[in-house]
Amino acid sequence: MIRLHDKEFVPYISNDEIKNAITKMARQIEEDFKDDIPVFVGVLNGSFMVVADLATKYHKDCEFTFVRLSSYDGVKSTGNVKRLIGLGKGLTGRSVVVVEDIVDTGNTLLELKKLFEKENVKSLKFATLFFKPEAYQQSIKIDYIGIDIPDKFIVGYGLDYKELGRNLQNVYQLK
Ligand code: IMP
Ligand code: MG
């Protein structure tokens, strides 16, 4: 058992299982993309571990970049507007695979989809290491899913509880 801030977590998914799931995703993406060169776009902060492992498992040509989804208060009363930061060079005409650590309700995925569609990409696919099917409220297709998990809070392998736990090699579930 581990403690992060005020909460306790119990071991849930081993690093071996995670590595196997990422290897499977890499094989699927290789098969789907054939001679096309994907740009993997990691969504910070959570995805840094997944992207690093995907990079070691993906054995064909590919590129990497990272974005952060940021909210800023719009000047109008339209409320919170999301934007992508970090997209230096454009993705126009590229085959993009957005890489997430976890998809829960899917609200973040919906924002990402809207924002990437404005980039005039050739194709847009989504990959996530963890997926909570019971919590998912969107109809967007997730092309590559590592591991389905129940609707319970997890930490480790990039995922945090109030910023702690990202460096854990295994994944832990809230006790
Ligand atoms: P969404 O509900 O799919 O939009 O997920 C929003 C964000 O909540 C994710 O990108 C994660 O940063 C965070 N999140 C969702 N579930 C978990 C979890 O079990 N552990 C840690 N963070 C989570
Ligand atoms: Mg995240």
PDB file of C-alpha atoms and ligand atoms in Angstrom:
ATOM      1  CA  MET A   1       0.000   0.000   0.000  1.00  0.00           C
ATOM      2  CA  ILE A   2       1.161   3.558  -0.646  1.00  0.00           C
ATOM      3  CA  ARG A   3       0.065   6.946   0.584  1.00  0.00           C
ATOM      4  CA  LEU A   4      -0.121  10.128  -1.512  1.00  0.00           C
ATOM      5  CA  HIS A   5      -1.185  13.259   0.356  1.00  0.00           C
ATOM      6  CA  ASP A   6      -4.208  12.161   2.411  1.00  0.00           C
ATOM      7  CA  LYS A   7      -5.166   9.028   0.453  1.00  0.00           C
ATOM      8  CA  GLU A   8      -4.119   5.393   0.373  1.00  0.00           C
ATOM      9  CA  PHE A   9      -3.696   3.333  -2.767  1.00  0.00           C
ATOM     10  CA  VAL A  10      -3.299  -0.402  -3.335  1.00  0.00           C
ATOM     11  CA  PRO A  11      -1.346  -2.153  -6.134  1.00  0.00           C
ATOM     12  CA  TYR A  12      -3.543  -2.671  -9.183  1.00  0.00           C
ATOM     13  CA  ILE A  13      -1.738  -3.066 -12.532  1.00  0.00           C
ATOM     14  CA  SER A  14       1.869  -4.171 -12.890  1.00  0.00           C
ATOM     15  CA  ASN A  15       4.478  -2.562 -15.069  1.00  0.00           C
ATOM     16  CA  ASP A  16       4.667  -5.810 -17.105  1.00  0.00           C
ATOM     17  CA  GLU A  17       0.959  -5.634 -17.953  1.00  0.00           C
ATOM     18  CA  ILE A  18       1.354  -1.995 -18.948  1.00  0.00           C
ATOM     19  CA  LYS A  19       4.356  -2.754 -21.168  1.00  0.00           C
ATOM     20  CA  ASN A  20       2.449  -5.615 -22.844  1.00  0.00           C
ATOM     21  CA  ALA A  21      -0.558  -3.386 -23.512  1.00  0.00           C
ATOM     22  CA  ILE A  22       1.627  -0.678 -25.045  1.00  0.00           C
ATOM     23  CA  THR A  23       3.452  -3.223 -27.200  1.00  0.00           C
ATOM     24  CA  LYS A  24       0.096  -4.433 -28.553  1.00  0.00           C
ATOM     25  CA  MET A  25      -0.956  -0.882 -29.350  1.00  0.00           C
ATOM     26  CA  ALA A  26       2.331  -0.268 -31.149  1.00  0.00           C
ATOM     27  CA  ARG A  27       1.854  -3.399 -33.300  1.00  0.00           C
ATOM     28  CA  GLN A  28      -1.714  -2.356 -34.207  1.00  0.00           C
ATOM     29  CA  ILE A  29      -0.613   1.147 -35.164  1.00  0.00           C
ATOM     30  CA  GLU A  30       2.283  -0.208 -37.251  1.00  0.00           C
ATOM     31  CA  GLU A  31      -0.149  -2.464 -39.137  1.00  0.00           C
ATOM     32  CA  ASP A  32      -2.703   0.285 -39.683  1.00  0.00           C
ATOM     33  CA  PHE A  33      -0.225   2.887 -40.861  1.00  0.00           C
ATOM     34  CA  LYS A  34       1.757   0.723 -43.275  1.00  0.00           C
ATOM     35  CA  ASP A  35       4.106   3.176 -45.045  1.00  0.00           C
ATOM     36  CA  ASP A  36       2.453   6.277 -43.653  1.00  0.00           C
ATOM     37  CA  ILE A  37       4.528   8.102 -41.030  1.00  0.00           C
ATOM     38  CA  PRO A  38       2.428   8.974 -37.985  1.00  0.00           C
ATOM     39  CA  VAL A  39       2.984  11.954 -35.739  1.00  0.00           C
ATOM     40  CA  PHE A  40       2.363  10.855 -32.171  1.00  0.00           C
ATOM     41  CA  VAL A  41       1.046  13.790 -30.166  1.00  0.00           C
ATOM     42  CA  GLY A  42       1.303  13.244 -26.422  1.00  0.00           C
ATOM     43  CA  VAL A  43      -1.041  15.204 -24.209  1.00  0.00           C
ATOM     44  CA  LEU A  44       0.881  16.534 -21.199  1.00  0.00           C
ATOM     45  CA  ASN A  45       1.326  15.976 -18.386  1.00  0.00           C
ATOM     46  CA  GLY A  46      -0.132  12.516 -17.961  1.00  0.00           C
ATOM     47  CA  SER A  47       1.007  10.900 -21.203  1.00  0.00           C
ATOM     48  CA  PHE A  48       4.775  11.312 -20.906  1.00  0.00           C
ATOM     49  CA  MET A  49       5.377   7.737 -19.714  1.00  0.00           C
ATOM     50  CA  VAL A  50       3.063   6.178 -22.298  1.00  0.00           C
ATOM     51  CA  VAL A  51       4.654   8.125 -25.126  1.00  0.00           C
ATOM     52  CA  ALA A  52       8.160   7.164 -24.015  1.00  0.00           C
ATOM     53  CA  ASP A  53       7.264   3.469 -23.954  1.00  0.00           C
ATOM     54  CA  LEU A  54       5.329   3.685 -27.204  1.00  0.00           C
ATOM     55  CA  ALA A  55       8.462   5.188 -28.737  1.00  0.00           C
ATOM     56  CA  THR A  56      10.576   2.214 -27.677  1.00  0.00           C
ATOM     57  CA  LYS A  57       7.984  -0.284 -28.957  1.00  0.00           C
ATOM     58  CA  TYR A  58       7.138   1.366 -32.299  1.00  0.00           C
ATOM     59  CA  HIS A  59       9.603   0.037 -34.832  1.00  0.00           C
ATOM     60  CA  LYS A  60       8.758   2.012 -37.966  1.00  0.00           C
ATOM     61  CA  ASP A  61       9.355   5.645 -38.869  1.00  0.00           C
ATOM     62  CA  CYS A  62       7.378   8.054 -36.742  1.00  0.00           C
ATOM     63  CA  GLU A  63       7.527  11.528 -35.234  1.00  0.00           C
ATOM     64  CA  PHE A  64       6.732  12.848 -31.774  1.00  0.00           C
ATOM     65  CA  THR A  65       5.454  16.065 -30.354  1.00  0.00           C
ATOM     66  CA  PHE A  66       3.621  17.145 -27.224  1.00  0.00           C
ATOM     67  CA  VAL A  67       0.751  19.486 -26.486  1.00  0.00           C
ATOM     68  CA  ARG A  68      -0.948  20.731 -23.397  1.00  0.00           C
ATOM     69  CA  LEU A  69      -4.665  21.418 -23.189  1.00  0.00           C
ATOM     70  CA  SER A  70      -5.038  24.715 -21.470  1.00  0.00           C
ATOM     71  CA  SER A  71      -8.074  26.643 -20.410  1.00  0.00           C
ATOM     72  CA  TYR A  72      -8.159  30.386 -20.400  1.00  0.00           C
ATOM     73  CA  ASP A  73     -10.980  32.674 -19.434  1.00  0.00           C
ATOM     74  CA  GLY A  74     -12.539  34.074 -22.547  1.00  0.00           C
ATOM     75  CA  VAL A  75     -13.039  37.797 -22.553  1.00  0.00           C
ATOM     76  CA  LYS A  76     -16.704  37.243 -23.334  1.00  0.00           C
ATOM     77  CA  SER A  77     -19.144  35.464 -21.093  1.00  0.00           C
ATOM     78  CA  THR A  78     -18.801  32.285 -23.117  1.00  0.00           C
ATOM     79  CA  GLY A  79     -16.892  30.875 -20.146  1.00  0.00           C
ATOM     80  CA  ASN A  80     -13.915  28.602 -20.263  1.00  0.00           C
ATOM     81  CA  VAL A  81     -12.364  28.243 -23.686  1.00  0.00           C
ATOM     82  CA  LYS A  82      -9.859  25.464 -24.265  1.00  0.00           C
ATOM     83  CA  ARG A  83      -6.849  25.752 -26.500  1.00  0.00           C
ATOM     84  CA  LEU A  84      -3.841  23.691 -27.438  1.00  0.00           C
ATOM     85  CA  ILE A  85      -0.422  24.933 -26.485  1.00  0.00           C
ATOM     86  CA  GLY A  86       2.856  23.637 -27.814  1.00  0.00           C
ATOM     87  CA  LEU A  87       1.889  22.968 -31.410  1.00  0.00           C
ATOM     88  CA  GLY A  88       4.912  24.618 -32.929  1.00  0.00           C
ATOM     89  CA  LYS A  89       4.974  23.288 -36.448  1.00  0.00           C
ATOM     90  CA  GLY A  90       1.646  22.674 -38.064  1.00  0.00           C
ATOM     91  CA  LEU A  91       0.158  19.250 -38.511  1.00  0.00           C
ATOM     92  CA  THR A  92      -1.417  20.095 -41.862  1.00  0.00           C
ATOM     93  CA  GLY A  93      -1.645  17.017 -44.038  1.00  0.00           C
ATOM     94  CA  ARG A  94      -0.176  14.724 -41.381  1.00  0.00           C
ATOM     95  CA  SER A  95      -1.520  11.493 -39.925  1.00  0.00           C
ATOM     96  CA  VAL A  96      -1.922  12.269 -36.272  1.00  0.00           C
ATOM     97  CA  VAL A  97      -2.238   9.835 -33.377  1.00  0.00           C
ATOM     98  CA  VAL A  98      -3.175  11.667 -30.183  1.00  0.00           C
ATOM     99  CA  VAL A  99      -1.815   9.769 -27.177  1.00  0.00           C
ATOM    100  CA  GLU A 100      -3.599  10.002 -23.826  1.00  0.00           C
ATOM    101  CA  ASP A 101      -2.850   8.343 -20.506  1.00  0.00           C
ATOM    102  CA  ILE A 102      -6.492   7.855 -19.592  1.00  0.00           C
ATOM    103  CA  VAL A 103      -9.954   8.513 -20.979  1.00  0.00           C
ATOM    104  CA  ASP A 104     -12.596   8.868 -18.276  1.00  0.00           C
ATOM    105  CA  THR A 105     -15.752  10.837 -19.188  1.00  0.00           C
ATOM    106  CA  GLY A 106     -14.286  11.664 -22.592  1.00  0.00           C
ATOM    107  CA  ASN A 107     -14.770  15.417 -22.161  1.00  0.00           C
ATOM    108  CA  THR A 108     -11.069  16.021 -22.706  1.00  0.00           C
ATOM    109  CA  LEU A 109     -11.124  13.808 -25.780  1.00  0.00           C
ATOM    110  CA  LEU A 110     -14.006  15.844 -27.220  1.00  0.00           C
ATOM    111  CA  GLU A 111     -12.064  19.084 -26.714  1.00  0.00           C
ATOM    112  CA  LEU A 112      -8.981  17.545 -28.314  1.00  0.00           C
ATOM    113  CA  LYS A 113     -10.985  16.312 -31.293  1.00  0.00           C
ATOM    114  CA  LYS A 114     -12.468  19.758 -31.923  1.00  0.00           C
ATOM    115  CA  LEU A 115      -9.080  21.444 -31.631  1.00  0.00           C
ATOM    116  CA  PHE A 116      -7.162  18.983 -33.816  1.00  0.00           C
ATOM    117  CA  GLU A 117      -9.844  19.077 -36.511  1.00  0.00           C
ATOM    118  CA  LYS A 118      -9.003  22.748 -36.990  1.00  0.00           C
ATOM    119  CA  GLU A 119      -5.419  21.765 -37.862  1.00  0.00           C
ATOM    120  CA  ASN A 120      -6.341  20.311 -41.285  1.00  0.00           C
ATOM    121  CA  VAL A 121      -4.749  16.986 -40.549  1.00  0.00           C
ATOM    122  CA  LYS A 122      -4.862  14.103 -43.036  1.00  0.00           C
ATOM    123  CA  SER A 123      -6.211  11.703 -40.437  1.00  0.00           C
ATOM    124  CA  LEU A 124      -6.867  11.838 -36.713  1.00  0.00           C
ATOM    125  CA  LYS A 125      -6.735   8.842 -34.407  1.00  0.00           C
ATOM    126  CA  PHE A 126      -6.836   8.475 -30.658  1.00  0.00           C
ATOM    127  CA  ALA A 127      -4.827   6.144 -28.463  1.00  0.00           C
ATOM    128  CA  THR A 128      -5.161   5.794 -24.713  1.00  0.00           C
ATOM    129  CA  LEU A 129      -3.431   3.499 -22.274  1.00  0.00           C
ATOM    130  CA  PHE A 130      -6.367   3.344 -19.859  1.00  0.00           C
ATOM    131  CA  PHE A 131     -10.083   3.591 -20.622  1.00  0.00           C
ATOM    132  CA  LYS A 132     -13.011   3.655 -18.206  1.00  0.00           C
ATOM    133  CA  PRO A 133     -15.938   2.331 -20.311  1.00  0.00           C
ATOM    134  CA  GLU A 134     -18.479   2.835 -17.495  1.00  0.00           C
ATOM    135  CA  ALA A 135     -17.586   6.515 -17.199  1.00  0.00           C
ATOM    136  CA  TYR A 136     -17.342   7.324 -20.923  1.00  0.00           C
ATOM    137  CA  GLN A 137     -20.030   9.776 -22.082  1.00  0.00           C
ATOM    138  CA  GLN A 138     -18.949  10.468 -25.647  1.00  0.00           C
ATOM    139  CA  SER A 139     -19.431   8.645 -28.929  1.00  0.00           C
ATOM    140  CA  ILE A 140     -16.008   9.440 -30.347  1.00  0.00           C
ATOM    141  CA  LYS A 141     -14.251   6.294 -31.479  1.00  0.00           C
ATOM    142  CA  ILE A 142     -11.065   5.517 -29.579  1.00  0.00           C
ATOM    143  CA  ASP A 143      -8.864   3.719 -32.081  1.00  0.00           C
ATOM    144  CA  TYR A 144      -6.310   2.170 -29.748  1.00  0.00           C
ATOM    145  CA  ILE A 145      -7.052   1.194 -26.148  1.00  0.00           C
ATOM    146  CA  GLY A 146      -4.467  -0.388 -23.878  1.00  0.00           C
ATOM    147  CA  ILE A 147      -6.421  -1.552 -20.821  1.00  0.00           C
ATOM    148  CA  ASP A 148     -10.092  -1.191 -19.855  1.00  0.00           C
ATOM    149  CA  ILE A 149     -10.523  -0.423 -16.166  1.00  0.00           C
ATOM    150  CA  PRO A 150     -13.528   0.089 -13.861  1.00  0.00           C
ATOM    151  CA  ASP A 151     -14.643   3.570 -12.871  1.00  0.00           C
ATOM    152  CA  LYS A 152     -12.211   3.920  -9.967  1.00  0.00           C
ATOM    153  CA  PHE A 153      -9.412   6.412  -9.427  1.00  0.00           C
ATOM    154  CA  ILE A 154      -5.893   5.219 -10.265  1.00  0.00           C
ATOM    155  CA  VAL A 155      -2.390   6.669  -9.995  1.00  0.00           C
ATOM    156  CA  GLY A 156       1.039   5.831 -11.335  1.00  0.00           C
ATOM    157  CA  TYR A 157       2.731   5.614 -14.680  1.00  0.00           C
ATOM    158  CA  GLY A 158       2.116   9.289 -15.454  1.00  0.00           C
ATOM    159  CA  LEU A 159      -1.216   9.530 -13.650  1.00  0.00           C
ATOM    160  CA  ASP A 160      -1.345  11.691 -10.560  1.00  0.00           C
ATOM    161  CA  TYR A 161      -3.294  12.436  -7.448  1.00  0.00           C
ATOM    162  CA  LYS A 162      -2.731  16.173  -6.870  1.00  0.00           C
ATOM    163  CA  GLU A 163       0.524  15.912  -8.871  1.00  0.00           C
ATOM    164  CA  LEU A 164       1.982  13.030  -6.853  1.00  0.00           C
ATOM    165  CA  GLY A 165       2.347   9.475  -8.106  1.00  0.00           C
ATOM    166  CA  ARG A 166       3.308  10.142 -11.725  1.00  0.00           C
ATOM    167  CA  ASN A 167       6.711   8.495 -11.243  1.00  0.00           C
ATOM    168  CA  LEU A 168       5.330   5.180  -9.964  1.00  0.00           C
ATOM    169  CA  GLN A 169       6.214   2.314 -12.304  1.00  0.00           C
ATOM    170  CA  ASN A 170       3.122   0.289 -11.395  1.00  0.00           C
ATOM    171  CA  VAL A 171      -0.457   1.530 -11.241  1.00  0.00           C
ATOM    172  CA  TYR A 172      -2.323   1.779  -7.928  1.00  0.00           C
ATOM    173  CA  GLN A 173      -6.028   2.054  -7.212  1.00  0.00           C
ATOM    174  CA  LEU A 174      -7.642   4.244  -4.565  1.00  0.00           C
ATOM    175  CA  LYS A 175      -8.265   2.083  -1.508  1.00  0.00           C
TER     176      LYS A 175
HETATM  177  P1  IMP B   1     -11.970  12.973 -18.934  1.00  0.00           P
HETATM  178  O1  IMP B   1     -13.054  12.841 -17.894  1.00  0.00           O
HETATM  179  O2  IMP B   1     -11.977  11.810 -19.892  1.00  0.00           O
HETATM  180  O3  IMP B   1     -12.056  14.292 -19.624  1.00  0.00           O
HETATM  181  O4  IMP B   1     -10.593  12.923 -18.152  1.00  0.00           O
HETATM  182  C1  IMP B   1     -10.063  14.112 -17.633  1.00  0.00           C
HETATM  183  C2  IMP B   1      -8.733  13.922 -16.990  1.00  0.00           C
HETATM  184  O5  IMP B   1      -8.970  13.462 -15.671  1.00  0.00           O
HETATM  185  C3  IMP B   1      -7.754  12.912 -17.549  1.00  0.00           C
HETATM  186  O6  IMP B   1      -7.001  13.414 -18.621  1.00  0.00           O
HETATM  187  C4  IMP B   1      -6.865  12.694 -16.346  1.00  0.00           C
HETATM  188  O7  IMP B   1      -5.915  13.719 -16.241  1.00  0.00           O
HETATM  189  C5  IMP B   1      -7.845  12.784 -15.213  1.00  0.00           C
HETATM  190  N1  IMP B   1      -8.267  11.459 -14.748  1.00  0.00           N
HETATM  191  C6  IMP B   1      -9.379  10.768 -15.049  1.00  0.00           C
HETATM  192  N2  IMP B   1      -9.415   9.600 -14.391  1.00  0.00           N
HETATM  193  C7  IMP B   1      -8.279   9.554 -13.648  1.00  0.00           C
HETATM  194  C8  IMP B   1      -7.730   8.587 -12.736  1.00  0.00           C
HETATM  195  O8  IMP B   1      -8.278   7.505 -12.458  1.00  0.00           O
HETATM  196  N3  IMP B   1      -6.534   8.908 -12.179  1.00  0.00           N
HETATM  197  C9  IMP B   1      -5.879  10.071 -12.435  1.00  0.00           C
HETATM  198  N4  IMP B   1      -6.356  11.004 -13.265  1.00  0.00           N
HETATM  199  C10 IMP B   1      -7.545  10.741 -13.873  1.00  0.00           C
HETATM  200 MG    MG B   2      -4.435  13.665 -18.630  1.00  0.00          MG
END
